[in-house]
Short mmCIF file of C-alpha atoms in Angstrom, two decimals:
data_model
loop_
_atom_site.label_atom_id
_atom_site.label_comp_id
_atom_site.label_asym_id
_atom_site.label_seq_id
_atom_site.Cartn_x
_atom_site.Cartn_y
_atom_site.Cartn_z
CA UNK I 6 76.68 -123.92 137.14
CA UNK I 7 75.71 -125.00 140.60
CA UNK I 8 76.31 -128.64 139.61
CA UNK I 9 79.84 -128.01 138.16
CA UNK I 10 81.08 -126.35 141.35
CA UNK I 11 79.54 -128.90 143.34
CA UNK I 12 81.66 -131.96 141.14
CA UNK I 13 84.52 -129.95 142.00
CA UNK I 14 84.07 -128.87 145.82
CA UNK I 15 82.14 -131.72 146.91
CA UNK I 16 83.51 -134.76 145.16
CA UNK I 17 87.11 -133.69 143.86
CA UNK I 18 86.81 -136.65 141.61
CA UNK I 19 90.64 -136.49 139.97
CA UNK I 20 94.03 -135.74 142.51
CA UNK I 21 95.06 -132.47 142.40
CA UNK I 22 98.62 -132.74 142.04
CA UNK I 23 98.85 -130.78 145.40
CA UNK I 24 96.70 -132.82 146.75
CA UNK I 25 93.87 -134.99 147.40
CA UNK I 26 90.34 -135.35 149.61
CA UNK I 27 90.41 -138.95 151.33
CA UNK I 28 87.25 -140.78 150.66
CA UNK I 29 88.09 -143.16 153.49
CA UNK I 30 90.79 -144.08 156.04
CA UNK I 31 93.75 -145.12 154.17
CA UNK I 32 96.51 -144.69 157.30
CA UNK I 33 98.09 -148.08 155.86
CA UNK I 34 98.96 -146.39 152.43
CA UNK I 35 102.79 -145.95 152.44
CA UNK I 36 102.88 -143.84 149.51
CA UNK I 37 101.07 -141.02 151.75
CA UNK I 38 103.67 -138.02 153.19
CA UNK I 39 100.90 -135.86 154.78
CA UNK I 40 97.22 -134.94 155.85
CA UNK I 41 96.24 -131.88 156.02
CA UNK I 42 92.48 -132.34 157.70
CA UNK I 43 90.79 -134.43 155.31
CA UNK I 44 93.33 -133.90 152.36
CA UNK I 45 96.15 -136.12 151.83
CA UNK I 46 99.74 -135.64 149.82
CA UNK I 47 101.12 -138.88 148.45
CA UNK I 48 104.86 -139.39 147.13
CA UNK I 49 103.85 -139.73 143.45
CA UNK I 50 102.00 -136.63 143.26
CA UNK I 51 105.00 -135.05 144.55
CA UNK I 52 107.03 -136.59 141.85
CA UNK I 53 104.56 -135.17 139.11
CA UNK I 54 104.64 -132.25 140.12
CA UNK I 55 108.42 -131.84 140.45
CA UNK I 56 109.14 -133.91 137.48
CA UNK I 57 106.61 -132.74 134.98
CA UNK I 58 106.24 -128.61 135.71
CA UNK I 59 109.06 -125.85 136.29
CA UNK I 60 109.00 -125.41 139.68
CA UNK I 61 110.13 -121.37 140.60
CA UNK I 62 113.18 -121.31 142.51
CA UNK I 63 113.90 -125.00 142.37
CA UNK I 64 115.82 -126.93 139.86
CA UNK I 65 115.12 -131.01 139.31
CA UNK I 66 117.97 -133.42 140.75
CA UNK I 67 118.64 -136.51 139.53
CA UNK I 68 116.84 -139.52 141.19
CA UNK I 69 118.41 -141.37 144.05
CA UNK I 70 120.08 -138.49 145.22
CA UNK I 71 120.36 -136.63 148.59
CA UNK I 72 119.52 -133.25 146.93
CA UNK I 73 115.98 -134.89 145.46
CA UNK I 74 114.95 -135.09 149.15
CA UNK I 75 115.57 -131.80 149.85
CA UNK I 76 113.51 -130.47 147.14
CA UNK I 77 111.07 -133.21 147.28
CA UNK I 78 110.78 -131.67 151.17
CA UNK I 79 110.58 -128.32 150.00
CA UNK I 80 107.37 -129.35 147.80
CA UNK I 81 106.10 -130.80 150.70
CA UNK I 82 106.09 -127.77 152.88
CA UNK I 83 104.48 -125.78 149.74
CA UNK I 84 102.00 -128.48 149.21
CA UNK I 85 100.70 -128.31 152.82
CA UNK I 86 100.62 -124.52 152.54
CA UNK I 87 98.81 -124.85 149.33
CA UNK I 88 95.89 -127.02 151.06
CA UNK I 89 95.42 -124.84 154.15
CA UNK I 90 94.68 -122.39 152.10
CA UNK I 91 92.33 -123.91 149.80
CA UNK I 92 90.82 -125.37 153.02
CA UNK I 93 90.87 -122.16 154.51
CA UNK I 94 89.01 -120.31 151.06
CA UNK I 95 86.61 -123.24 151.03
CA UNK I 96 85.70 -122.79 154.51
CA UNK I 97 84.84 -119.09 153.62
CA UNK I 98 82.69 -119.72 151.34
CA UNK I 99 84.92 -118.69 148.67
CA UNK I 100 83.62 -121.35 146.58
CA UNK I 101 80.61 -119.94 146.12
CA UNK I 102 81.95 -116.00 144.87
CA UNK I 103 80.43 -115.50 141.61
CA UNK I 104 83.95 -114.55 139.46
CA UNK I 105 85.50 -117.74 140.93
CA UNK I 106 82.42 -119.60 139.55
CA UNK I 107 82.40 -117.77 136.09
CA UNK I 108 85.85 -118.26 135.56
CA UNK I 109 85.46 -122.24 136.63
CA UNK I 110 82.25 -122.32 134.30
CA UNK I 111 84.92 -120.46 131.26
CA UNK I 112 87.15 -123.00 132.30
CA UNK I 113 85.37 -126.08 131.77
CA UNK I 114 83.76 -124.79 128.70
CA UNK I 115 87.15 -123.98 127.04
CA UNK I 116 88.16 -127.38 128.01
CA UNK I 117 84.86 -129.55 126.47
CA UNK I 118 84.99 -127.30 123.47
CA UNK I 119 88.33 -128.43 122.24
CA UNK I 120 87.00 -131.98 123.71
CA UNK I 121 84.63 -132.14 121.42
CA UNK I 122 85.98 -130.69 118.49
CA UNK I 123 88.89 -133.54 118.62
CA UNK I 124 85.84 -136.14 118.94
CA UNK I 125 83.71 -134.70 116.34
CA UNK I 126 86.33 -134.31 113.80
CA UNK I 127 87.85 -138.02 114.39
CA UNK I 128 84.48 -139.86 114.61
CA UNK I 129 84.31 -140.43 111.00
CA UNK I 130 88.04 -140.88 110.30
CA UNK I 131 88.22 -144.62 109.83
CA UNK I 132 88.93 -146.03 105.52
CA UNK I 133 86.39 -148.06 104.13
CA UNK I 134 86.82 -150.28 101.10
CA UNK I 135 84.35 -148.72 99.61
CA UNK I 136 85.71 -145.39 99.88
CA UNK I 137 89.19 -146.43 98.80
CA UNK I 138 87.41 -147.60 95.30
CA UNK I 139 85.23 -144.27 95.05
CA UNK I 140 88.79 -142.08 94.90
CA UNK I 141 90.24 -144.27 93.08
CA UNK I 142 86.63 -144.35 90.19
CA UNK I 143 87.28 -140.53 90.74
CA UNK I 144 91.30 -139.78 91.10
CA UNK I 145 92.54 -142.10 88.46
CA UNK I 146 92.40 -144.06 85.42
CA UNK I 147 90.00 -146.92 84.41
CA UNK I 148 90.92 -150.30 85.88
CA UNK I 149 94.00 -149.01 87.83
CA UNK I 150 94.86 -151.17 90.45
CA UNK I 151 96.78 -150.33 93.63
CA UNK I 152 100.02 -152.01 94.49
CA UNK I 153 101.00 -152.08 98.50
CA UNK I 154 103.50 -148.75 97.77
CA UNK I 155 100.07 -146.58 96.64
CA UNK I 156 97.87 -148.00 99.21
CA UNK I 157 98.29 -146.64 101.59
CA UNK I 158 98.97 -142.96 100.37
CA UNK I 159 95.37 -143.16 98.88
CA UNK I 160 94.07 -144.61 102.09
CA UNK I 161 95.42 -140.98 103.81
CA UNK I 162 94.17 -138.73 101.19
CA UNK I 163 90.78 -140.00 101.99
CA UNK I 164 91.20 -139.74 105.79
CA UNK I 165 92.63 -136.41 105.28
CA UNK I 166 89.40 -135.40 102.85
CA UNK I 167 86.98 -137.07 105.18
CA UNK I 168 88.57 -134.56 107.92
CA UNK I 169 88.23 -131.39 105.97
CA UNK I 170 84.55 -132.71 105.55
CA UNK I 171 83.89 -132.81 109.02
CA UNK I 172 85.80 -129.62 109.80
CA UNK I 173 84.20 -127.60 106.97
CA UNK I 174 80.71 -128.70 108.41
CA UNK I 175 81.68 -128.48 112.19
CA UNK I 176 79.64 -125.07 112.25
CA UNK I 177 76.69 -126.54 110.60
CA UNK I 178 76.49 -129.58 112.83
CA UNK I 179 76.60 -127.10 116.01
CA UNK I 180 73.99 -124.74 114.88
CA UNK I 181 71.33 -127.59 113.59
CA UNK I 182 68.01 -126.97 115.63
CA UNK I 183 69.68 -124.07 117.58
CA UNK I 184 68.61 -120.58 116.88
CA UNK I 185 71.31 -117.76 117.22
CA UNK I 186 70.75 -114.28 116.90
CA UNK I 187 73.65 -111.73 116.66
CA UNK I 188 72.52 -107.99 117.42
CA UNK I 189 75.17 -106.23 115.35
CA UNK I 190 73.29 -102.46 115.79
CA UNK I 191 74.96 -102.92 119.99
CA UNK I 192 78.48 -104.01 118.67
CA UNK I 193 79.18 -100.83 116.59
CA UNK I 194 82.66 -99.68 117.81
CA UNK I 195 81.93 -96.28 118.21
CA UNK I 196 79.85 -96.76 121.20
CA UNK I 197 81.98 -99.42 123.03
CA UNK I 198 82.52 -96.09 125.87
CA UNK I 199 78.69 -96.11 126.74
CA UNK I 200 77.43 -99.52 125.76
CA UNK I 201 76.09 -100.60 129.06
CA UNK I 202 77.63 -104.48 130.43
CA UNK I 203 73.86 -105.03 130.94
CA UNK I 204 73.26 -104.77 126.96
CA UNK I 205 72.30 -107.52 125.57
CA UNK I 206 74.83 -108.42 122.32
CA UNK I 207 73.70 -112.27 121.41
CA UNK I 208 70.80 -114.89 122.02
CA UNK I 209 71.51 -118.44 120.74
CA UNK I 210 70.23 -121.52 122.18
CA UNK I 211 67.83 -120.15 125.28
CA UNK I 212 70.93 -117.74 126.73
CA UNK I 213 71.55 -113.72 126.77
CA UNK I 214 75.21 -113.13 126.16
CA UNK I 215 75.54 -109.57 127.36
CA UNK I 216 78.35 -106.66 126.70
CA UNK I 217 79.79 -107.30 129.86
CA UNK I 218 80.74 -110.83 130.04
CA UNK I 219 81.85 -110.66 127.04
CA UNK I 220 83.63 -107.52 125.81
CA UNK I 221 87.23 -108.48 127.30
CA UNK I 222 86.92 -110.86 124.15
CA UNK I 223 85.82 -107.71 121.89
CA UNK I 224 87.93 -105.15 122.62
CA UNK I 225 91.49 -106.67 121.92
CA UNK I 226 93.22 -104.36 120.03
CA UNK I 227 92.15 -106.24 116.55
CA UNK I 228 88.33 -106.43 117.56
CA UNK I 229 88.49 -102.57 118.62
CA UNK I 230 89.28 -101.26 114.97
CA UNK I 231 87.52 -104.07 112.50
CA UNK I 232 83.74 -104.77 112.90
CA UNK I 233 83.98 -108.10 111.15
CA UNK I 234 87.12 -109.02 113.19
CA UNK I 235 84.63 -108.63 116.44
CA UNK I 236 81.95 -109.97 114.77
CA UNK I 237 84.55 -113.44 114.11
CA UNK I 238 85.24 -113.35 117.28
CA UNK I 239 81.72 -113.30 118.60
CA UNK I 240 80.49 -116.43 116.62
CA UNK I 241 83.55 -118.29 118.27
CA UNK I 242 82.45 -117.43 121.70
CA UNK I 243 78.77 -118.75 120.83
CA UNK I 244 80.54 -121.55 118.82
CA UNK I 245 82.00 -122.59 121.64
CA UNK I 246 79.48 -122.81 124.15
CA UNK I 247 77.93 -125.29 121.85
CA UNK I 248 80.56 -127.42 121.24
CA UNK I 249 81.19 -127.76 124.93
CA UNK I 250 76.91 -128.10 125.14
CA UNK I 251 77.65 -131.49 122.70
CA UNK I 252 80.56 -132.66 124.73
CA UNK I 253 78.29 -132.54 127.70
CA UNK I 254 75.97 -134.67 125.69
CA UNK I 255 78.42 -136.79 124.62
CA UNK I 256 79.41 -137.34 128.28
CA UNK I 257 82.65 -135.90 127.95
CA UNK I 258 82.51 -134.19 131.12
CA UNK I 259 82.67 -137.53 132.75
CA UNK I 260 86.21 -138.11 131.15
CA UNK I 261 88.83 -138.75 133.61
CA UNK I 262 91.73 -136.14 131.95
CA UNK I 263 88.80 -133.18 132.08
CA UNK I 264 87.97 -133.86 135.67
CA UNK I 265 91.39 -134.17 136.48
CA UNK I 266 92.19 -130.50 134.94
CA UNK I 267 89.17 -129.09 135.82
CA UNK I 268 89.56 -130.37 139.63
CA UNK I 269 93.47 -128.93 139.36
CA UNK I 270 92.30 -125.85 138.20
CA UNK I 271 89.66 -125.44 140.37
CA UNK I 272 92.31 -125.53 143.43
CA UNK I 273 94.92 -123.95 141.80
CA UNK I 274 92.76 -121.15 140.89
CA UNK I 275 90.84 -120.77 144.08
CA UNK I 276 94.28 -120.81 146.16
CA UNK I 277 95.59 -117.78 144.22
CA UNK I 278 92.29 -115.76 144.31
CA UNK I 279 92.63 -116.22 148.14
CA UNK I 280 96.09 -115.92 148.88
CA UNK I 281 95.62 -112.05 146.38
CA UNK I 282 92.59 -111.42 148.84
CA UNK I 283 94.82 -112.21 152.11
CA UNK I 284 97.98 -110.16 151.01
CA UNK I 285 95.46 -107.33 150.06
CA UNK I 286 93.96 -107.15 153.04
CA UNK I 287 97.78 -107.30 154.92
CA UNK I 288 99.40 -104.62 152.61
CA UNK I 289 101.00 -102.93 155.39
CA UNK I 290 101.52 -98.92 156.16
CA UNK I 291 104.74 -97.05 154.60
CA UNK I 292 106.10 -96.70 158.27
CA UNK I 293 105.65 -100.28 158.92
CA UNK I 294 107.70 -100.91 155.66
CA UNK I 295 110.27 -98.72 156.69
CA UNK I 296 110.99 -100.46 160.31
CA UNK I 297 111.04 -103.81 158.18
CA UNK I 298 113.72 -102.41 156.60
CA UNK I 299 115.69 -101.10 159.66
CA UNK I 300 115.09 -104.36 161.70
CA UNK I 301 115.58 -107.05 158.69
CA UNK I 302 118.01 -104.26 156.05
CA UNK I 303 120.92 -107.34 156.73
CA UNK I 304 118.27 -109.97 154.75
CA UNK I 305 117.00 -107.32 152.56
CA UNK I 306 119.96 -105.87 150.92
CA UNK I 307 121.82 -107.96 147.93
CA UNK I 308 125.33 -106.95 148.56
CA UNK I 309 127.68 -106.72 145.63
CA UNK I 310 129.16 -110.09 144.20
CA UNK I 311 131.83 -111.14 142.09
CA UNK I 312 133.23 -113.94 139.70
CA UNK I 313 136.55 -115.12 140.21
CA UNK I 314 139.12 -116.96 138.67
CA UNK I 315 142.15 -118.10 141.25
CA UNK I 316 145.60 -118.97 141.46
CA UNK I 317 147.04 -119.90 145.05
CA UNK I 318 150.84 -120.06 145.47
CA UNK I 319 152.67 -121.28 148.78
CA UNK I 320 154.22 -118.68 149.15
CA UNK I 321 155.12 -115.11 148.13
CA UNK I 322 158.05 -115.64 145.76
CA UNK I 323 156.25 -118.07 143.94
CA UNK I 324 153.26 -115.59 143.26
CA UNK I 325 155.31 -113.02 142.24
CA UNK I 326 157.12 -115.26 140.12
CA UNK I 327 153.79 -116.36 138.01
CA UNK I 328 152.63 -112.76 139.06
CA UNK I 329 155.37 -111.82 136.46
CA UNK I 330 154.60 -114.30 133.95
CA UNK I 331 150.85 -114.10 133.52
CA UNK I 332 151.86 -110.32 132.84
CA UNK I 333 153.95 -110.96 130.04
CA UNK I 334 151.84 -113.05 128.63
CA UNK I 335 153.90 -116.29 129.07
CA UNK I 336 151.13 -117.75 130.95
CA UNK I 337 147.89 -117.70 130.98
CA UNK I 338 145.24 -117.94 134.33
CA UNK I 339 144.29 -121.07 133.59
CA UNK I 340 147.80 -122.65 132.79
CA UNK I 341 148.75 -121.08 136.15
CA UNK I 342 146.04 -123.07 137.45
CA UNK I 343 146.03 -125.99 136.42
CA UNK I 344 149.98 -125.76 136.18
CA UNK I 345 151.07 -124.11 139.80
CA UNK I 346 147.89 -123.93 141.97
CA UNK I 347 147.63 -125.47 145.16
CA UNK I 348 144.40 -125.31 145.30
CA UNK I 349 143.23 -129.40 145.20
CA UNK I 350 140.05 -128.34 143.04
CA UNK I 351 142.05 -126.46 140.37
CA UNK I 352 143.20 -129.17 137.76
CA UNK I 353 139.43 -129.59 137.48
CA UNK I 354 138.14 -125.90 137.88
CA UNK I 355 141.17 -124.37 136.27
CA UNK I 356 141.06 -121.76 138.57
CA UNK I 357 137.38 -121.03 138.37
CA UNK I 358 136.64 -119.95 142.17
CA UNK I 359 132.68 -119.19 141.25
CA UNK I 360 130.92 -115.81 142.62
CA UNK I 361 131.61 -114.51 146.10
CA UNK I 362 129.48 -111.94 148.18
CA UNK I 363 131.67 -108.29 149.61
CA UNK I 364 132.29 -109.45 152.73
CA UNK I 365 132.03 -112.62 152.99
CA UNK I 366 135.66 -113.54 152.81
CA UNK I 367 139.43 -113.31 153.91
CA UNK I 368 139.83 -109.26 154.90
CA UNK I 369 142.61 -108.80 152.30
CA UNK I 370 140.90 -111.02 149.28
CA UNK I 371 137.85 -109.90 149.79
CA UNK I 372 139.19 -106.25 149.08
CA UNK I 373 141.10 -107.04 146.42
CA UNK I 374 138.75 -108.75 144.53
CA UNK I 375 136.37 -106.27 144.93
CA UNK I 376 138.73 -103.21 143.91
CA UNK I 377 139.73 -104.82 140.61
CA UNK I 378 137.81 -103.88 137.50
CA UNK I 379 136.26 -106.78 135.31
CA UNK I 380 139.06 -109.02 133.54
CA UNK I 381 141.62 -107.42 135.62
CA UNK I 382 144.40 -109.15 137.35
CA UNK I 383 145.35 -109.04 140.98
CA UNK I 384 147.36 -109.59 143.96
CA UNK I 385 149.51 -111.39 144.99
CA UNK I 386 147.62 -111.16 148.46
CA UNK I 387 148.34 -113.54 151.73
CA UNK I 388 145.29 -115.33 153.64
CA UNK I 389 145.77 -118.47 155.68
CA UNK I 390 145.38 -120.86 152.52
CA UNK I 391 148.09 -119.09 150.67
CA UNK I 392 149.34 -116.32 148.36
CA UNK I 393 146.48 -115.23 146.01
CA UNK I 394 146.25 -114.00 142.58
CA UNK I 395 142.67 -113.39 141.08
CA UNK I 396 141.02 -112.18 137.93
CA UNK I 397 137.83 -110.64 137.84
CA UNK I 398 135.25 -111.97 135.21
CA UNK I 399 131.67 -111.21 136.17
CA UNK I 400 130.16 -108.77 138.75
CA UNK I 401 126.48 -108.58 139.81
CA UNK I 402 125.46 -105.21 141.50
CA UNK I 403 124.53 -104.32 145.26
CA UNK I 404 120.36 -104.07 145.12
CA UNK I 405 118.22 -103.31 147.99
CA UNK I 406 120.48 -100.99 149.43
CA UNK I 407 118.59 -97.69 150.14
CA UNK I 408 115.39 -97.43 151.72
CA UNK I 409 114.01 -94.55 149.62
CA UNK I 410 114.64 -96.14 146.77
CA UNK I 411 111.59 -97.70 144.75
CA UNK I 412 112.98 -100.69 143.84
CA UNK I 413 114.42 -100.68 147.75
CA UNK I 414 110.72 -100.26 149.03
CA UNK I 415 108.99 -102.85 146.66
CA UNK I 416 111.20 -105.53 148.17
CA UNK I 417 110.52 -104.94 151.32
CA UNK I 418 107.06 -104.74 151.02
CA UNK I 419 107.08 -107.97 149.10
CA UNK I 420 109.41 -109.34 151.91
CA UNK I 421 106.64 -108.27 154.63
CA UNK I 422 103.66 -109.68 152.79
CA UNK I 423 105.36 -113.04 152.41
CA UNK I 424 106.01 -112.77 155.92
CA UNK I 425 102.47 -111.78 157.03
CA UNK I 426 101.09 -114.76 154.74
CA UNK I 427 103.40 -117.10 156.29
CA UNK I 428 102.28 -116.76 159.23
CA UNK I 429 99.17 -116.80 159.10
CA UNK I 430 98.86 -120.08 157.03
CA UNK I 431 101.25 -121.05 160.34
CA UNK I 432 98.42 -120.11 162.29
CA UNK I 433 95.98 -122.17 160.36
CA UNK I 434 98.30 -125.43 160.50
CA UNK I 435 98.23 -124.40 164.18
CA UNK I 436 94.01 -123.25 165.18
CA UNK I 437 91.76 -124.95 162.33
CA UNK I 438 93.31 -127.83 160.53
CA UNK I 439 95.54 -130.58 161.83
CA UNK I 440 98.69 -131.64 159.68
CA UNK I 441 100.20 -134.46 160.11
CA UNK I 442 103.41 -135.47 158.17
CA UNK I 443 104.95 -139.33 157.87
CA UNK I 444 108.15 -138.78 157.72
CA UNK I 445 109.01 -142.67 158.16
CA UNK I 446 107.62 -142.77 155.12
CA UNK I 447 109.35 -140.21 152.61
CA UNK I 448 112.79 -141.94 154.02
CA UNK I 449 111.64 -145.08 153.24
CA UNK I 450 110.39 -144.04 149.51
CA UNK I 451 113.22 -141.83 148.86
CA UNK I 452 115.26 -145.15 150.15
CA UNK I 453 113.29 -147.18 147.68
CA UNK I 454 113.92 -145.13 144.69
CA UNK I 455 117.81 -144.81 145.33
CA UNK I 456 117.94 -148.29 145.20
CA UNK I 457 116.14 -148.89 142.34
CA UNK I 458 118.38 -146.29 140.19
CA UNK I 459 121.38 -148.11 141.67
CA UNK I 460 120.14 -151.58 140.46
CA UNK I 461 119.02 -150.22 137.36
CA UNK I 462 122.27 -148.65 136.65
CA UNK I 463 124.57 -151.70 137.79
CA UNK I 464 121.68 -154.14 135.55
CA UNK I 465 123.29 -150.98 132.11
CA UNK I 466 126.73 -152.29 133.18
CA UNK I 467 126.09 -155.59 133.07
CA UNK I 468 124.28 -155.62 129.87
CA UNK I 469 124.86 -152.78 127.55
CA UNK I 470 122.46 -154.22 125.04
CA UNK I 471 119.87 -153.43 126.90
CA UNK I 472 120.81 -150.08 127.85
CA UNK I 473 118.03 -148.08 125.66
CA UNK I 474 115.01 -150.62 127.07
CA UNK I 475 116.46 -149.67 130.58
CA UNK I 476 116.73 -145.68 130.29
CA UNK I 477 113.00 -146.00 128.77
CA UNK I 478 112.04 -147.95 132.30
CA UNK I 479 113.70 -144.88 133.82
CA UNK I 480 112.25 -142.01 132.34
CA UNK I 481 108.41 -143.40 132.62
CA UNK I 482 108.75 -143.40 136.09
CA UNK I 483 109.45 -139.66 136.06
CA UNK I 484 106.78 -139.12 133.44
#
């Protein structure tokens, strides 16, 4: 155990893709956007993460344009946050708390186990001659030869037996020289309410596996009404800790993609244990909520909004006149539209004005639209762009509105922790660890890949039979 956390803490050997520690200077790197103390953020890490994960609350632009450097900025900011505070846990020894370590160790384990099983199970895959002519000798008749068509479907119905081999003997392998011992007298279901954690349920290669560490895995709804269900379950927990034993043997540990995971979940994880221990220790009074509420109620509260389709008219006699017309059913909104508008976006909108917050608008629009019930038509009303007639098509309710309402009081308080954190990781950035940001650089890069799109996409024009080879050049550098 000790050594594990100490690959991850000490040595970090793969990027997180927040971040990374810097084994040496490296100021003349120009993919770097940041340091936070001894941790730096590079451009490409940014680009995995925002190009291979959903990222809540942001959607992916397109590359080379100005909205990708707005969300590539808003990464940034999180992925500073996100190493303060790992900085921060680390420096509190937070490392060290035993449920952080267990669930590292759990980690790692799940990780080698599957390892291992895909190494195991293809180690033996490759087709012989020899073992082409033995299924043939057994499979078919005397002296039959194979032509290039039944080749190679024999040659997969060996791999594919040779596989079931290996799986069907997978358990055997793990348990040769290991002695395992299952107590099944302290697994009776009847006395999972007293069972003490400290009861010891298992022995198998040296190790104790007690109730405790292991009855989450037990108790599932399945394992809590069928002894041999828990008793399945139980030889795949001790299963598993010896196939991730043999991957650890097999050096599998020492695999770049496991490190890499391992070291990402090892920051991800420790982060989020922290940042629940911070808000926990901020949760503020019911008063304090309240005066949250009074002093910020204009952020808080989701006023009502609306969907609108819209026809603008120069002036009143014209919107009367269509007025008329879409009311008879001669026309409909989005003939109006596209036929009579003067709005310059509506031949391509058809009148589709999007959704609008109460208040937000023109006095006399704003309470028309917001008086009309949903696929009702309105107006004609006046504002200084012109003579209005609107449909309602989609409404979204006023939220946050009351104070003594639970929903009301949840936001707030989620409002105030958010708050509370932010400032303190402000205070971090600020007391214990120095950030420094290249911005020179992220112009340059985001520069760089504009450019490159631009090129690539004139090189499509140019020569359309290469089109497919070109897109593919595209999409690896996202990937």
């Amino acid at each position: 155990m000790k050594n594990l956390v100490t690959l991850v803490a000490g040595c970090f050997l793969a990027a997180s893709a927040w971040g990374e520690p810097t084994a040496e200077p490296v100021l003349s790197d120009s993919n770097i956007l940041a340091r936070v103390d001894d941790r730096i953020i590079t451009f490409p890490q940014l680009n995995t993460q925002l190009n291979s994960t959903a990222v809540v609350g942001l959607s992916t632009p397109a590359l080379g344009t100005p909205e990708r450097r707005t969300v590539i900025l808003t990464l940034l900011d999180k992925a500073i946050s996100v190493n303060l505070l790992y900085l921060d846990a680390v420096g509190k020894g937070k490392l060290e708390d035993p449920k952080f370590k267990r669930e590292l160790q759990e980690y790692a384990d799940g990780m080698l186990a599957g390892l291992y099983r895909r190494h195991y199970l293809k180690a033996d895959s490759a087709v012989s001659e020899a073992d082409i002519a033995d299924y043939v000798k057994k499979h078919f008749a005397k002296d039959t030869e194979l032509d290039d068509k039944m080749r190679p479907l024999v040659e997969a119905k060996v791999k594919k037996a040779k596989y079931l081999a290996r799986k069907q003997g997978l358990r055997k392998h793990l348990h040769a020289g290991t002695k395992v011992m299952i107590h099944t007298k302290h697994l009776e279901i009847e006395d999972d309410g007293i069972r003490s954690d400290e009861q010891v349920i298992a022995e198998y290669d040296g190790n104790l596996m007690t109730w405790g560490e292991s009855k989450k895995y037990l108790t599932t709804l399945n394992n809590s009404i069928d002894i041999n269900r828990r008793l399945k379950t139980l030889n795949g927990l001790i299963d598993n800790y010896l196939l991730a034993k043999k991957g650890r043997e097999a050096g599998l540990d020492q695999d770049p993609g496991f490190q890499s995971a391992l070291a990402e979940f090892s920051m991800t994880r420790l982060v989020n244990r922290h940042r629940s221990a911070l808000t926990q220790a901020m949760q503020p009074t019911e008063q304090e909520v309240r005066d949250y509420f009074t002093k910020y109620q204009g952020r808080i509260t989701f006023n009502e909004h609306r969907k609108l389709q819209m026809v603008v008219l120069k002036d009143e006699k014209a919107a009367l006149d269509i007025m008329e017309k879409l009311g008879k059913g001669e026309l409909t909104i989005y003939q109006a539209a596209l036929n009579h508008s003067i709005d310059p976006r509506a031949k391509q909108t058809l009148g589709d004005f999007g959704w609008v917050e109460e208040g937000s608008g023109f006095p006399a629009l704003d309470e028309l639209a917001f008086a009309l019930e949903i696929g009702e038509l309105g107006g004609p009303v006046e504002t200084p762009a012109g003579w209005h007639i609107v449909r309602v098509t989609d409404q979204r309710a006023s939220k946050y509105t009351d104070i003594n309402d639970p929903d009301t009081r949840q936001q707030t308080r989620r409002l105030l922790l958010k708050e509370r954190l932010n400032d303190y990781v402000v205070e971090l950035r600020k007391r214990d660890y120095p950030v420094i940001v290249y911005e020179e650089n992220l112009n340059r890069l985001l520069q760089e890949e504009a450019q490159w799109i631009a090129a690539k996409s004139r090189e499509m024009e140019q020569h359309p039979e290469r089109a497919k080879l070109i897109l593919d050049e595209m999409k690896a550098l996202v990937e």
